[in-house]
């Protein structure tokens, strides 16, 4: 893995943005060991690129002074670290029990219909990526969903058109 | 992000719903919420200090020993609000501290992801200073040098609110060196997660904090002996820590009396209702309040429908029946009824809703969120999903129910590495006990020749 990753680095020439390097370095001070900043580093890179390309893994590893396998292992574990390009906006739909009991499946199907995509897919215009998510802690207003940083609930299928309009 | 003009956007933007007004919430009876504003705006440092905030940091750090603090918590019988109900005082008394031990860490578990749970969000978004104050006191009792708030990544507003409060607290000298002139140093770092329910399990959380995959660790050693980076580490839930300041301010007896003769567990609890009730939301009520009282406050079931079953505290607790509504909601009473208080937020299931469908949904969650470390959990949960999907469609086979029963047993306490699998088993077992006929109705076929094979995790 590490050899291959290093080759990717060489060929793709992925460089961490200087601001991101600074942000990652600032994180290091919060922990006893540099590996701990790994998740935050992945999130920093994701904030800039929208996702975490393979070539970013060795770059982050080098910045932290840890092996690329450790970073790769973490990057593939956590559900909010995206390893494929996503659209301009990410929709997270809660599929847990309280929302299930308040018509989650209707909302999900309406989203599939409205966007013409299924979970894990991005609309052809690259506007929305649709993903299921664990209980959003908005269970008293199910069915709940997030668009980027905004949490909504209860969302009825008829609300979708107007709601999505705000995200261009 | 949004331009704010469309009415829909504002109407459906999520807001916590605490259904008690400022005039109802008193310092003497509502220690968790009395400072909250009806507008839902954040209680900032000035508001918080104007309502007695941080006074107990001054008095405790200067006048009480760490052992005094721990004794108070024990007497108050404060039990962990993260779901397991372990005595906070007892946990703290077991932390390695003092001569020869390094100063360790105090970690606030703010990963709130248990299906049906939406209480810590309110406390963090609207009143982060209460949590910070509780953490300072906890750090003092446990000799922690640094605190971490491990916040789930999706709680954007809570992150902003906590970050602002940390700044305010540092500037006012409530965090940093020599807090309130006591000679005690402590600071807090906000760490935001990147998804996965298993991060809420306390040892998985420590691995995640260390920048590793969130697989749970073997216990012992317990975190209080050897946790983050091998140092003594105390992990407590947000709500647990938010209870600490008032206990030290008003005394353990006062706290114990809040629940009166309803319960031997002390204090109040953020209770709540979700599902198809008339008025979902949160209430701060004494420990031992009954499900009936809470459901009454929620206005009963929507459109006059009937209650069929309820989960007392999240997706990993066992289903209860309407006849259990008169039980006091506390750890022992609900435990004795075969379930768990869990997080104390009720999920209601109405007469026309399918128990098999609900269990299918719950086990899909647990299967997806298994960390994959041990076999019964990694393979057993997807198997249960496959059977439940078939039963839901009326395509179950003879013997499926018996396999589900076996799985519920094999995923029970003590059979797996962490409590994730037992949490998945509990609702399943209760459903098979109370609603067996609904499962039987899903058996449409005699057993086929191929038997049953497991499905790969990816499909779940
Ligand atoms: C799978 C799993 C998920 C958990 N998630 C959370 C959580 O999100 N928040 C929490 O406070 N406790 C959670 N817990 C419980 C913690 O392991 C631990 O008991 C708790 O944080 C201790 O704090 P307390 O004693 O103050 O309740 C979870 C446990 C398991 C097994
Ligand atoms: S019980 Fe499940 S979640 Fe817990 S360690 Fe085993 S596989 Fe992981
Ligand atoms: S179950 Fe959907 S927000 Fe909690």
XYZ file of C-alpha atoms and ligand atoms in Angstrom:
671
model
C 0.000 0.000 0.000
C 2.560 2.504 1.063
C 4.743 1.988 -1.988
C 1.799 2.311 -4.310
C 0.559 5.365 -2.495
C 3.938 7.004 -2.753
C 3.943 6.379 -6.480
C 0.535 8.015 -6.725
C 1.951 10.951 -4.916
C 4.809 11.183 -7.373
C 2.602 10.925 -10.442
C -0.308 13.050 -9.286
C 1.852 15.633 -7.633
C -0.811 16.232 -4.977
C 0.272 19.017 -2.669
C -1.459 20.047 0.497
C -2.545 23.652 0.327
C -0.315 25.807 2.550
C -3.339 26.915 4.615
C -4.313 23.285 5.131
C -0.795 22.402 6.198
C -0.930 25.191 8.738
C -4.337 24.042 9.962
C -3.061 20.481 10.348
C 0.026 21.661 12.195
C -2.189 23.667 14.550
C -4.194 20.511 15.292
C -1.082 18.629 16.346
C -0.851 20.734 19.477
C -4.144 19.305 20.727
C -2.934 15.754 21.130
C -0.199 13.705 22.714
C 0.654 12.023 19.409
C 0.467 13.227 15.797
C -1.642 10.277 14.597
C -4.544 11.781 16.559
C -4.765 14.704 14.154
C -5.421 12.287 11.298
C -9.223 12.565 11.252
C -9.107 16.330 11.457
C -6.491 16.417 8.684
C -8.752 14.341 6.442
C -11.609 16.717 7.185
C -9.431 19.725 6.403
C -8.511 18.269 3.015
C -12.134 17.340 2.384
C -13.283 20.853 3.138
C -11.069 22.175 0.352
C -11.588 19.466 -2.277
C -15.052 18.198 -1.374
C -13.606 14.707 -0.939
C -10.337 12.961 -0.115
C -8.522 11.787 -3.251
C -6.181 8.790 -2.926
C -3.165 10.972 -3.565
C -3.983 13.048 -0.489
C -3.396 10.083 1.809
C 0.417 9.942 1.570
C 0.548 13.717 1.654
C -1.351 13.757 4.944
C 0.732 10.884 6.260
C 3.904 12.775 5.504
C 2.560 15.925 7.127
C 1.777 13.971 10.298
C 4.889 11.843 10.188
C 2.927 8.578 10.282
C 2.638 5.698 7.817
C 0.202 6.038 4.899
C -1.463 2.736 5.845
C -2.564 4.240 9.151
C -4.135 7.201 7.377
C -5.738 4.999 4.726
C -7.196 2.724 7.412
C -8.815 5.684 9.100
C -9.980 7.270 5.853
C -11.894 4.134 4.895
C -13.491 3.620 8.325
C -15.407 6.828 8.864
C -18.606 7.438 6.936
C -18.273 11.215 6.655
C -14.899 10.993 4.929
C -15.743 10.788 1.236
C -13.384 8.760 -0.949
C -15.164 9.596 -4.174
C -16.046 12.988 -5.605
C -19.357 14.327 -4.320
C -21.688 16.968 -5.681
C -21.712 20.615 -4.610
C -24.171 19.759 -1.852
C -24.403 16.620 0.228
C -27.802 15.473 1.449
C -27.751 13.168 4.473
C -31.088 11.474 5.126
C -31.692 9.945 8.544
C -32.785 6.342 8.115
C -32.990 5.428 11.825
C -35.955 4.232 13.853
C -37.842 7.375 14.903
C -37.701 8.717 11.364
C -38.681 5.312 10.036
C -41.775 5.541 12.244
C -42.569 9.008 10.888
C -42.573 8.202 7.166
C -38.858 8.208 6.383
C -39.420 5.812 3.501
C -41.803 8.243 1.822
C -39.222 11.007 2.100
C -36.486 8.753 0.764
C -38.553 7.682 -2.230
C -39.522 11.295 -2.921
C -35.848 12.268 -2.900
C -34.972 9.402 -5.240
C -37.751 10.573 -7.540
C -37.026 14.254 -7.354
C -33.280 13.929 -7.895
C -33.409 10.903 -10.171
C -30.666 9.174 -8.198
C -30.308 6.532 -5.486
C -28.186 6.494 -2.351
C -24.476 6.838 -3.022
C -25.066 8.687 -6.296
C -24.604 12.242 -7.519
C -26.954 14.094 -9.850
C -25.601 14.480 -13.413
C -25.388 18.259 -12.954
C -23.104 17.577 -9.988
C -25.410 19.489 -7.683
C -26.439 16.896 -5.087
C -25.015 13.715 -3.598
C -27.484 11.616 -1.623
C -26.494 9.484 1.376
C -28.231 7.779 4.293
C -27.043 8.658 7.793
C -27.514 7.457 11.396
C -30.002 9.187 13.651
C -29.375 12.932 13.345
C -30.550 13.726 16.859
C -33.614 15.426 15.429
C -35.927 12.497 16.133
C -38.716 14.636 17.572
C -39.048 16.174 14.094
C -38.798 13.123 11.893
C -38.273 12.503 9.110
C -35.090 14.517 9.349
C -32.301 15.272 6.910
C -29.302 17.531 6.460
C -28.266 19.520 3.441
C -24.640 20.509 3.925
C -24.570 22.118 7.397
C -28.320 22.632 7.744
C -30.648 20.251 9.550
C -34.312 19.980 8.605
C -37.306 18.145 9.992
C -40.008 17.114 9.672
C -39.620 17.207 5.909
C -42.661 16.264 3.853
C -42.206 15.243 0.215
C -44.084 18.398 -0.846
C -41.451 20.577 0.876
C -38.572 19.166 -1.133
C -38.732 21.304 -4.256
C -38.619 24.561 -2.331
C -36.054 23.297 0.145
C -33.610 22.094 -2.496
C -34.028 25.282 -4.493
C -31.929 27.106 -1.880
C -28.870 25.033 -2.788
C -27.673 25.860 -6.287
C -26.280 28.859 2.540
C -29.984 29.289 1.940
C -31.294 32.717 1.012
C -33.880 32.555 3.776
C -36.798 33.762 1.678
C -38.824 30.611 1.156
C -41.232 30.001 4.017
C -40.668 26.281 3.796
C -37.013 26.555 4.677
C -37.700 28.333 7.934
C -40.648 26.184 8.761
C -38.747 22.932 8.464
C -35.395 24.062 9.855
C -34.735 21.843 12.859
C -34.999 23.337 16.334
C -34.843 21.544 19.663
C -38.216 21.601 21.363
C -38.127 21.924 25.107
C -41.781 22.100 26.107
C -41.314 23.909 29.400
C -41.238 27.695 29.508
C -38.818 29.823 31.492
C -41.524 30.532 34.047
C -41.946 26.805 34.701
C -38.233 26.042 34.984
C -36.749 26.869 38.388
C -33.208 26.592 39.707
C -34.437 24.415 42.580
C -36.277 21.924 40.410
C -34.775 22.099 36.912
C -30.998 22.108 37.364
C -30.340 21.222 33.722
C -32.584 23.688 31.945
C -33.567 26.575 34.248
C -31.221 29.022 32.550
C -32.376 28.240 29.007
C -34.203 30.942 27.118
C -37.628 30.519 25.578
C -36.172 31.922 22.359
C -33.718 29.053 22.162
C -30.765 31.431 21.882
C -27.459 30.368 23.388
C -26.966 31.265 27.041
C -23.697 33.205 26.773
C -21.147 33.762 29.514
C -22.769 36.957 30.785
C -26.197 35.296 31.001
C -24.691 32.250 32.605
C -22.727 34.129 35.234
C -25.720 36.351 35.976
C -27.554 33.167 36.917
C -24.966 31.849 39.339
C -22.833 30.207 36.665
C -19.322 29.057 37.609
C -19.780 30.030 41.269
C -19.359 26.427 42.312
C -16.058 26.199 40.403
C -14.806 28.896 42.724
C -16.064 27.292 45.901
C -15.317 23.657 45.072
C -11.811 24.174 43.734
C -10.919 26.310 46.716
C -12.872 24.630 49.478
C -13.399 20.953 48.674
C -11.033 18.079 48.027
C -11.455 15.845 44.966
C -12.618 13.132 47.352
C -15.322 15.439 48.726
C -16.587 15.995 45.205
C -16.668 12.276 44.502
C -18.458 11.560 47.794
C -21.159 14.084 46.901
C -21.754 12.407 43.550
C -21.989 9.009 45.175
C -24.466 10.219 47.791
C -26.493 11.973 45.091
C -26.618 8.675 43.192
C -25.952 10.352 39.868
C -26.077 7.568 37.285
C -24.557 7.841 33.810
C -26.940 9.389 31.302
C -25.202 7.905 28.264
C -27.341 4.810 28.575
C -25.647 2.351 30.892
C -26.528 4.073 34.173
C -23.218 3.437 35.890
C -22.700 5.489 39.045
C -20.634 8.551 38.141
C -19.244 8.824 41.674
C -18.146 5.214 41.674
C -16.512 5.569 38.256
C -14.606 8.620 39.432
C -13.497 6.902 42.627
C -11.813 4.229 40.498
C -9.744 6.621 38.381
C -6.042 6.294 39.070
C -4.882 9.598 40.476
C -2.538 11.050 43.006
C 1.060 10.284 43.886
C 2.874 8.405 41.125
C 0.095 8.609 38.504
C 0.231 10.950 35.529
C -2.546 13.486 35.138
C -4.944 12.089 32.567
C -7.917 13.094 30.461
C -11.589 13.832 30.937
C -13.566 13.011 27.825
C -17.106 14.179 27.274
C -19.009 11.714 25.138
C -21.013 13.957 22.813
C -21.373 11.432 20.010
C -25.179 11.231 20.415
C -26.193 8.819 17.654
C -28.425 6.322 19.413
C -31.588 6.118 17.271
C -34.287 8.132 19.009
C -31.943 10.306 21.082
C -31.899 14.099 20.821
C -31.135 15.430 24.299
C -27.408 16.266 24.415
C -27.893 18.450 21.341
C -30.130 20.826 23.339
C -27.677 21.138 26.217
C -24.716 21.809 23.934
C -26.387 24.194 21.507
C -28.121 26.338 24.069
C -26.065 26.060 27.239
C -22.458 24.964 26.622
C -21.218 26.690 29.781
C -23.035 24.216 32.018
C -21.149 21.400 30.310
C -17.857 23.250 30.585
C -18.488 23.900 34.273
C -19.288 20.230 34.834
C -16.109 19.252 33.022
C -13.951 21.565 35.143
C -15.379 19.970 38.274
C -14.927 16.496 36.823
C -11.342 17.271 35.886
C -10.683 18.504 39.401
C -12.094 15.317 40.928
C -10.203 13.042 38.540
C -6.992 15.057 38.301
C -7.358 15.423 34.530
C -4.983 17.797 32.796
C -6.982 18.172 29.592
C -10.565 17.655 28.546
C -11.914 16.610 25.166
C -15.444 17.087 23.959
C -15.928 14.322 21.414
C -18.740 15.770 19.324
C -20.359 14.032 16.385
C -19.474 15.812 13.152
C -23.065 16.501 12.135
C -23.725 18.736 15.154
C -22.632 21.915 13.414
C -24.488 24.376 15.652
C -23.343 22.652 18.813
C -19.748 22.897 17.585
C -20.067 26.637 17.019
C -21.770 27.162 20.328
C -19.169 25.163 22.268
C -16.278 26.851 20.482
C -17.622 30.293 21.384
C -18.185 29.252 24.980
C -14.666 27.824 25.281
C -13.269 31.153 24.113
C -15.405 33.050 26.595
C -14.454 30.720 29.434
C -10.747 31.028 28.649
C -10.922 34.799 28.566
C -12.745 34.886 31.874
C -10.160 32.579 33.435
C -12.517 29.619 33.965
C -10.201 27.579 31.763
C -6.433 27.712 31.666
C -3.871 28.070 34.413
C -4.707 28.592 38.050
C -8.494 28.502 37.672
C -10.236 30.827 40.172
C -6.969 31.232 42.042
C -7.058 27.583 43.107
C -3.776 26.520 41.521
C -5.662 23.994 39.368
C -4.943 24.028 35.602
C -7.292 22.619 33.006
C -8.343 23.288 29.433
C -10.743 21.721 26.948
C -10.325 20.810 23.276
C -13.318 20.345 20.996
C -12.877 17.312 18.752
C -15.447 16.664 16.044
C -16.013 13.182 14.659
C -16.436 11.839 11.159
C -19.419 9.533 11.517
C -19.988 5.932 12.748
C -22.222 5.100 15.709
C -19.598 2.830 17.268
C -17.525 5.921 18.141
C -19.937 6.428 21.037
C -18.734 3.257 22.759
C -16.257 4.641 25.230
C -13.184 2.608 24.304
C -13.868 2.945 20.564
C -14.165 6.647 21.234
C -10.716 6.673 22.784
C -9.289 4.918 19.736
C -11.008 7.442 17.510
C -9.627 10.283 19.588
C -6.163 8.820 19.070
C -6.767 8.997 15.309
C -7.385 5.296 14.808
C -10.232 3.176 13.506
C -12.990 3.127 16.089
C -12.788 -0.491 17.173
C -13.546 -1.004 20.871
C -10.739 -2.038 23.215
C -10.666 -4.969 25.593
C -11.576 -4.173 29.196
C -9.763 -4.382 31.593
C -7.810 -2.208 31.710
C -10.663 0.234 32.154
C -10.178 3.742 30.781
C -9.844 5.084 34.322
C -6.718 2.963 34.641
C -5.345 3.243 31.121
C -7.240 5.170 28.481
C -6.173 7.775 25.943
C -2.442 7.402 25.273
C -2.261 5.024 28.232
C -3.261 7.716 30.719
C -6.135 7.514 33.193
C -9.167 8.655 31.217
C -12.688 9.345 32.364
C -15.495 9.178 29.813
C -18.875 10.649 30.672
C -21.948 11.611 28.737
C -22.871 15.282 28.205
C -25.964 15.137 30.394
C -24.118 13.332 33.199
C -21.508 16.103 33.353
C -24.202 18.795 33.197
C -25.661 17.437 36.440
C -22.469 17.922 38.434
C -22.488 21.697 39.126
C -25.918 21.735 40.784
C -25.102 18.724 42.950
C -22.088 20.534 44.345
C -23.931 23.822 44.628
C -27.063 22.627 46.415
C -25.800 19.393 47.928
C -26.285 15.697 47.375
C -29.394 15.463 49.570
C -31.174 18.160 47.620
C -30.347 16.301 44.396
C -31.521 12.978 45.749
C -34.748 14.607 46.881
C -35.497 15.922 43.399
C -36.713 12.466 42.499
C -38.332 12.075 45.940
C -39.867 8.682 46.545
C -40.332 8.037 42.832
C -36.877 6.575 42.451
C -33.638 5.810 44.248
C -31.773 7.373 41.303
C -31.118 11.002 42.074
C -32.037 14.141 40.199
C -33.833 15.010 37.035
C -33.530 13.714 33.507
C -34.130 15.093 30.077
C -36.980 12.888 28.964
C -38.479 13.052 25.510
C -40.842 11.566 22.979
C -40.451 10.816 19.286
C -42.496 8.875 16.773
C -46.159 9.625 16.149
C -47.086 11.488 19.314
C -49.092 14.712 19.109
C -46.323 16.861 20.548
C -42.852 15.372 20.318
C -39.996 17.008 22.189
C -38.169 17.262 25.504
C -39.019 17.854 29.165
C -36.782 18.019 32.223
C -38.551 15.893 34.829
C -37.645 14.036 38.020
C -36.034 10.630 37.694
C -38.753 8.058 38.099
C -41.422 10.004 36.216
C -43.662 7.449 34.527
C -43.988 6.871 30.802
C -47.688 7.653 31.161
C -46.978 11.131 32.539
C -44.543 11.852 29.733
C -46.830 10.574 27.027
C -49.595 12.660 28.556
C -47.438 15.760 28.269
C -46.854 14.816 24.650
C -50.597 14.885 24.127
C -50.887 11.160 23.481
C -50.644 9.495 20.117
C -51.326 11.487 16.957
C -54.875 11.540 15.589
C -56.194 9.552 18.512
C -54.432 6.384 17.371
C -53.511 3.730 19.915
C -50.121 2.956 21.370
C -48.875 -0.517 20.539
C -45.384 -0.493 22.036
C -42.580 1.864 23.033
C -38.828 1.948 23.334
C -37.872 3.566 26.661
C -34.490 4.931 25.668
C -33.298 4.448 22.143
C -32.869 1.764 19.528
C -30.789 -0.505 21.732
C -33.421 -0.831 24.460
C -36.109 -3.511 24.633
C -39.682 -2.813 23.537
C -42.233 -2.328 26.282
C -46.032 -2.525 26.177
C -48.704 0.037 27.094
C -49.105 -1.764 30.431
C -45.544 -0.756 31.313
C -46.359 2.947 31.061
C -47.003 3.155 34.789
C -43.476 2.099 35.700
C -41.178 4.773 37.074
C -38.608 5.577 34.415
C -35.344 4.874 36.177
C -32.520 2.441 35.595
C -33.637 -0.310 37.994
C -37.389 -0.274 37.322
C -37.003 -0.432 33.560
C -34.211 -2.976 33.944
C -36.469 -5.180 36.056
C -39.099 -5.042 33.327
C -36.576 -6.639 30.965
C -35.566 -3.511 29.093
C -33.160 -0.647 29.808
C -33.753 3.016 30.561
C -31.047 3.785 28.000
C -31.130 7.459 27.145
C -34.666 7.955 28.529
C -36.123 9.268 25.298
C -39.287 7.379 24.416
C -40.034 6.194 20.898
C -43.691 5.382 20.426
C -45.038 2.750 18.038
C -48.688 2.962 17.086
C -51.217 0.170 16.655
C -51.055 0.140 12.842
C -47.253 0.206 12.605
C -45.420 -3.031 11.905
C -43.148 -4.424 14.596
C -41.384 -6.608 12.022
C -40.757 -3.525 9.874
C -39.406 -1.601 12.844
C -37.081 -4.441 13.778
C -35.918 -4.728 10.186
C -35.083 -1.024 10.281
C -33.304 -1.295 13.643
C -31.234 -4.332 12.670
C -30.266 -2.683 9.368
C -28.874 0.124 11.485
C -26.966 -2.185 13.826
C -25.646 -4.308 10.939
C -24.380 -1.273 9.053
C -22.826 0.237 12.157
C -21.070 -2.911 13.407
C -17.361 -2.229 13.500
C -16.748 -5.734 12.156
C -14.304 -6.796 14.848
C -16.042 -9.924 16.137
C -17.834 -12.614 14.177
C -21.227 -12.935 15.897
C -21.866 -9.229 15.435
C -20.339 -8.871 11.963
C -22.093 -11.908 10.478
C -25.068 -12.367 12.781
C -26.577 -8.934 12.287
C -26.713 -9.071 8.460
C -28.238 -12.520 8.810
C -30.984 -11.154 11.043
C -31.612 -8.392 8.503
C -32.037 -10.920 5.733
C -34.559 -12.931 7.751
C -36.449 -9.837 8.866
C -36.679 -8.533 5.311
C -38.159 -11.818 4.195
C -40.624 -11.946 7.101
C -41.681 -8.373 6.451
C -42.588 -9.314 2.874
C -44.449 -12.421 3.995
C -41.715 -14.536 2.448
C -40.253 -15.957 5.636
C -39.612 -19.657 5.925
C -40.390 -22.115 8.656
C -37.589 -22.005 11.165
C -36.732 -18.339 10.538
C -38.195 -17.226 13.848
C -36.173 -19.854 15.685
C -33.016 -18.620 13.953
C -33.838 -15.060 15.006
C -34.261 -16.280 18.574
C -30.917 -18.014 18.392
C -29.288 -14.874 17.002
C -30.824 -12.744 19.752
C -29.306 -15.142 22.282
C -25.899 -15.333 20.593
C -25.612 -11.572 20.343
C -26.519 -11.078 24.002
C -24.353 -9.737 26.819
C -20.961 -11.407 27.241
C -20.880 -13.025 23.798
C -19.218 -10.202 21.914
C -16.401 -7.738 22.362
C -18.572 -4.718 23.128
C -22.168 -3.789 23.956
C -23.116 -2.977 20.345
C -24.369 -6.487 19.622
C -26.296 -6.864 22.910
C -27.866 -3.506 22.065
C -29.035 -4.987 18.772
C -30.252 -8.171 20.439
C -32.404 -6.517 23.089
C -35.133 -5.003 20.893
C -35.176 -8.175 18.792
C -35.640 -10.432 21.772
C -38.397 -8.270 23.217
C -40.186 -8.096 19.871
C -40.092 -11.869 19.513
C -41.483 -12.234 23.037
C -44.249 -9.645 22.885
C -45.194 -9.724 19.211
C -44.405 -13.230 18.064
C -47.624 -13.500 16.086
C -46.507 -10.648 13.822
C -43.395 -12.602 12.946
C -45.397 -15.792 12.468
C -47.652 -13.962 10.029
C -44.578 -13.356 7.871
C -43.798 -17.046 7.448
C -45.140 -17.822 4.003
C -43.144 -20.827 2.907
C -41.731 -24.108 4.028
C -37.987 -24.111 4.355
C -36.298 -24.109 0.951
C -33.495 -26.513 0.021
C -30.796 -23.878 0.017
C -31.232 -23.174 3.702
C -30.073 -19.781 4.810
C -26.923 -18.083 3.745
C -25.520 -14.817 5.039
C -25.461 -11.685 2.964
C -22.350 -9.582 2.547
C -22.293 -6.510 4.764
C -22.173 -4.204 1.777
C -25.760 -5.027 0.863
C -27.169 -3.977 4.175
C -22.406 1.082 20.475
C -22.430 2.052 21.606
C -22.670 3.402 21.355
C -22.675 4.327 22.391
N -22.923 5.640 22.104
C -22.907 6.556 23.103
C -23.103 7.941 22.840
O -23.300 8.360 21.696
N -23.080 8.818 23.877
C -22.846 8.400 25.157
O -22.799 9.217 26.061
N -22.652 7.097 25.442
C -22.671 6.169 24.456
N -22.438 4.849 24.753
C -22.138 4.495 26.157
C -20.648 4.701 26.447
O -19.936 3.514 26.112
C -20.382 4.980 27.924
O -21.066 4.053 28.697
C -20.814 6.361 28.355
O -20.266 7.343 27.532
C -20.374 6.605 29.773
O -20.850 7.837 30.238
P -21.908 7.943 31.410
O -21.465 6.999 32.484
O -21.834 9.348 31.812
O -23.221 7.557 30.836
C -22.443 3.902 23.721
C -22.224 2.544 23.964
C -22.225 1.632 22.934
C -21.973 0.202 23.242
S -19.794 -6.338 19.148
Fe -19.882 -5.521 17.053
S -19.370 -3.366 17.277
Fe -18.691 -4.387 19.195
S -16.547 -4.973 18.820
Fe -17.793 -6.716 18.148
S -18.094 -6.316 15.922
Fe -17.438 -4.389 16.825
S -34.115 8.756 14.208
Fe -33.988 10.254 12.629
S -33.154 11.944 13.639
Fe -33.141 10.425 15.197
